[in-house]
Amino acid sequence: MKTAALLFIICVHLVSGGSHSLQYFYTGVTRGINFPEFTDVGLVDGEQFVYYDSNTRQMIPKVDWIKNNEGPEYWDIVTQFAQGHEANFKANVGIAMQRFNQSGGIHTFQWMYGCEWDDETGATDGYEQYGYDGADFISLDLKSTSYVAPVPQAVITKQKKDGVAAEFMKNYLTQICIYWMEKYVQYGKSSLERKVPPQVSLLQTDPSSPVVCHATGFYPGKVMMSWQKDGRDLHEDVDVGETLSNHDGTFQKRAELNVTPDERKKNHFTCVVEHKSGDPIHMILTEEKIRTNSAGTGSSSNNPPVTVLGLVVAALVLIPVVVGVVMVVKRRSGERRSKQHQ
């Protein structure tokens, strides 16, 4: 297995309106690849603000607003906290391998937890989830204050964590986490409340491949992307991706349109990008606006080729977050949407 296959891109769980979030992602990886055995990443409103790994063994600030507001004592405490989890995670990877009857290979064990706060309504929420090799392992149900084990290998963990550990985590998520999130939001208010508009491009590998509407560099991360055909929203032949974080704290998203060159000539297609930074952006699909590698198509001689997209993805891979929990986050987002309709 190639190392790159293990460097999953984080899919940030975004909140809307006047909501704020504080999240932590811990990842333990088996030895044998060019990646730290343990990483710890903290995010506020989707922006990475602290980072720790088993190579440096030091929690470091990733944004000025936390660096300028917390002193040596804070960094000593969070570093010791991370070092403790590092030891636990190295052991947990081995334990999980035993439970799944695995004697070798590359494996990951992840822990994601966080809280959310709506500063307009005062509503709060929290969550804690574990993943192994990119699949759900165990999660906390805040309502029942008990753990849910979707796989037999996690039943032992559930039995150990139900009770005192579950009560402790619920208290942390509903009180302590909210306290620190409010503090961090005040620290980074000017940065977290900024509005940066997206840069929108149309990309295509060759004339027969989908046309990608790519929006990047925007903040905050909530954005709506869609394709229209002759002025009407198009749902078929459209694939809208997840919102992903860039290395500089901004976000990117893509929406693919699967149509033939003949269909594009006969109809009027437009990519619509809606972001709170300004009016909706309407990118009309024309051959001249497409950036492509294919010679003689679009304006490849005047625009960067579609490999620009590859470079963007490569930059994302460098984000120090290994997230097999991508699937976990997706699932949580889906559960949240379903709850809103119950």
CSV table of N, CA, C and O in Angstrom, one decimal, residues 11-14 23 112 116 125 127 129 136 242 325-342:
chain,number,residue,atom,x,y,z
A,11,CYS,N,-12.5,15.9,5.9
A,11,CYS,CA,-13.8,16.5,5.5
A,11,CYS,C,-14.3,17.1,6.7
A,11,CYS,O,-14.8,16.5,7.6
A,12,VAL,N,-14.2,18.4,6.8
A,12,VAL,CA,-14.6,19.2,8.0
A,12,VAL,C,-16.1,19.2,8.2
A,12,VAL,O,-16.8,19.5,7.2
A,13,HIS,N,-16.6,18.9,9.4
A,13,HIS,CA,-18.0,19.0,9.7
A,13,HIS,C,-18.3,20.5,9.9
A,13,HIS,O,-17.9,21.1,10.9
A,14,LEU,N,-19.0,21.2,9.0
A,14,LEU,CA,-19.2,22.6,9.1
A,14,LEU,C,-20.5,22.9,9.7
A,14,LEU,O,-21.5,22.2,9.6
A,23,GLN,N,-13.2,21.1,17.5
A,23,GLN,CA,-13.0,19.7,17.2
A,23,GLN,C,-11.6,19.3,17.4
A,23,GLN,O,-10.7,20.1,17.2
A,112,MET,N,-12.3,11.1,17.2
A,112,MET,CA,-12.8,12.4,16.9
A,112,MET,C,-13.8,12.8,18.0
A,112,MET,O,-14.7,12.1,18.3
A,116,GLU,N,-20.4,21.9,19.6
A,116,GLU,CA,-20.9,23.0,18.8
A,116,GLU,C,-21.8,23.9,19.6
A,116,GLU,O,-22.4,23.5,20.6
A,125,ASP,N,-24.3,21.2,21.4
A,125,ASP,CA,-24.3,19.8,21.0
A,125,ASP,C,-22.8,19.3,21.1
A,125,ASP,O,-21.9,20.1,21.1
A,127,TYR,N,-20.2,15.5,20.4
A,127,TYR,CA,-20.1,14.2,19.8
A,127,TYR,C,-18.7,13.6,20.1
A,127,TYR,O,-17.7,14.3,20.3
A,129,GLN,N,-16.5,10.0,18.6
A,129,GLN,CA,-16.5,8.8,17.8
A,129,GLN,C,-15.1,8.3,17.6
A,129,GLN,O,-14.1,9.0,17.5
A,136,ASP,N,-16.5,3.0,11.2
A,136,ASP,CA,-17.0,3.2,12.5
A,136,ASP,C,-16.5,2.1,13.5
A,136,ASP,O,-16.6,0.9,13.1
A,242,GLU,N,-17.6,17.1,-1.3
A,242,GLU,CA,-17.6,17.6,0.1
A,242,GLU,C,-16.8,18.9,0.1
A,242,GLU,O,-15.9,19.1,-0.7
A,325,VAL,N,-11.5,9.0,9.5
A,325,VAL,CA,-12.8,9.3,10.1
A,325,VAL,C,-13.7,10.1,9.1
A,325,VAL,O,-14.7,10.6,9.4
A,326,VAL,N,-13.2,10.3,7.9
A,326,VAL,CA,-13.9,11.0,6.8
A,326,VAL,C,-15.3,10.4,6.7
A,326,VAL,O,-16.3,11.1,6.7
A,327,MET,N,-15.3,9.1,6.7
A,327,MET,CA,-16.6,8.4,6.6
A,327,MET,C,-17.4,8.6,7.8
A,327,MET,O,-18.6,8.8,7.8
A,328,VAL,N,-16.8,8.7,9.0
A,328,VAL,CA,-17.5,8.9,10.3
A,328,VAL,C,-18.1,10.3,10.2
A,328,VAL,O,-19.3,10.4,10.6
A,329,VAL,N,-17.4,11.3,9.8
A,329,VAL,CA,-17.9,12.7,9.7
A,329,VAL,C,-19.1,12.7,8.8
A,329,VAL,O,-20.1,13.3,9.0
A,330,LYS,N,-19.0,12.0,7.6
A,330,LYS,CA,-20.1,12.0,6.6
A,330,LYS,C,-21.3,11.4,7.3
A,330,LYS,O,-22.4,11.9,7.1
A,331,ARG,N,-21.1,10.3,8.0
A,331,ARG,CA,-22.2,9.7,8.6
A,331,ARG,C,-22.9,10.6,9.6
A,331,ARG,O,-24.1,10.7,9.7
A,332,ARG,N,-22.0,11.2,10.4
A,332,ARG,CA,-22.6,12.1,11.5
A,332,ARG,C,-23.4,13.3,10.8
A,332,ARG,O,-24.5,13.6,11.3
A,333,SER,N,-22.9,13.8,9.7
A,333,SER,CA,-23.6,14.9,9.0
A,333,SER,C,-24.9,14.4,8.6
A,333,SER,O,-25.9,15.1,8.6
A,334,GLY,N,-24.9,13.2,8.1
A,334,GLY,CA,-26.2,12.6,7.6
A,334,GLY,C,-27.2,12.4,8.7
A,334,GLY,O,-28.4,12.7,8.6
A,335,GLU,N,-26.7,11.9,9.9
A,335,GLU,CA,-27.5,11.7,11.0
A,335,GLU,C,-28.1,13.0,11.5
A,335,GLU,O,-29.3,13.1,11.9
A,336,ARG,N,-27.3,14.1,11.5
A,336,ARG,CA,-27.8,15.4,11.9
A,336,ARG,C,-28.9,15.9,11.0
A,336,ARG,O,-29.8,16.5,11.5
A,337,ARG,N,-28.7,15.7,9.7
A,337,ARG,CA,-29.7,16.2,8.8
A,337,ARG,C,-31.0,15.4,9.0
A,337,ARG,O,-32.1,16.0,9.0
A,338,SER,N,-30.9,14.1,9.3
A,338,SER,CA,-32.1,13.3,9.5
A,338,SER,C,-32.8,13.7,10.8
A,338,SER,O,-34.1,13.7,10.8
A,339,LYS,N,-32.1,14.1,11.8
A,339,LYS,CA,-32.7,14.5,13.1
A,339,LYS,C,-33.5,15.8,12.9
A,339,LYS,O,-34.5,16.0,13.5
A,340,GLN,N,-33.0,16.7,12.0
A,340,GLN,CA,-33.6,17.9,11.8
A,340,GLN,C,-35.0,17.7,11.1
A,340,GLN,O,-35.9,18.6,11.2
A,341,HIS,N,-35.2,16.6,10.5
A,341,HIS,CA,-36.5,16.3,9.8
A,341,HIS,C,-37.4,15.4,10.6
A,341,HIS,O,-38.4,15.0,10.1
A,342,GLN,N,-36.9,15.0,11.8
A,342,GLN,CA,-37.8,14.1,12.6
A,342,GLN,C,-38.8,14.9,13.4
A,342,GLN,O,-38.6,16.0,13.7
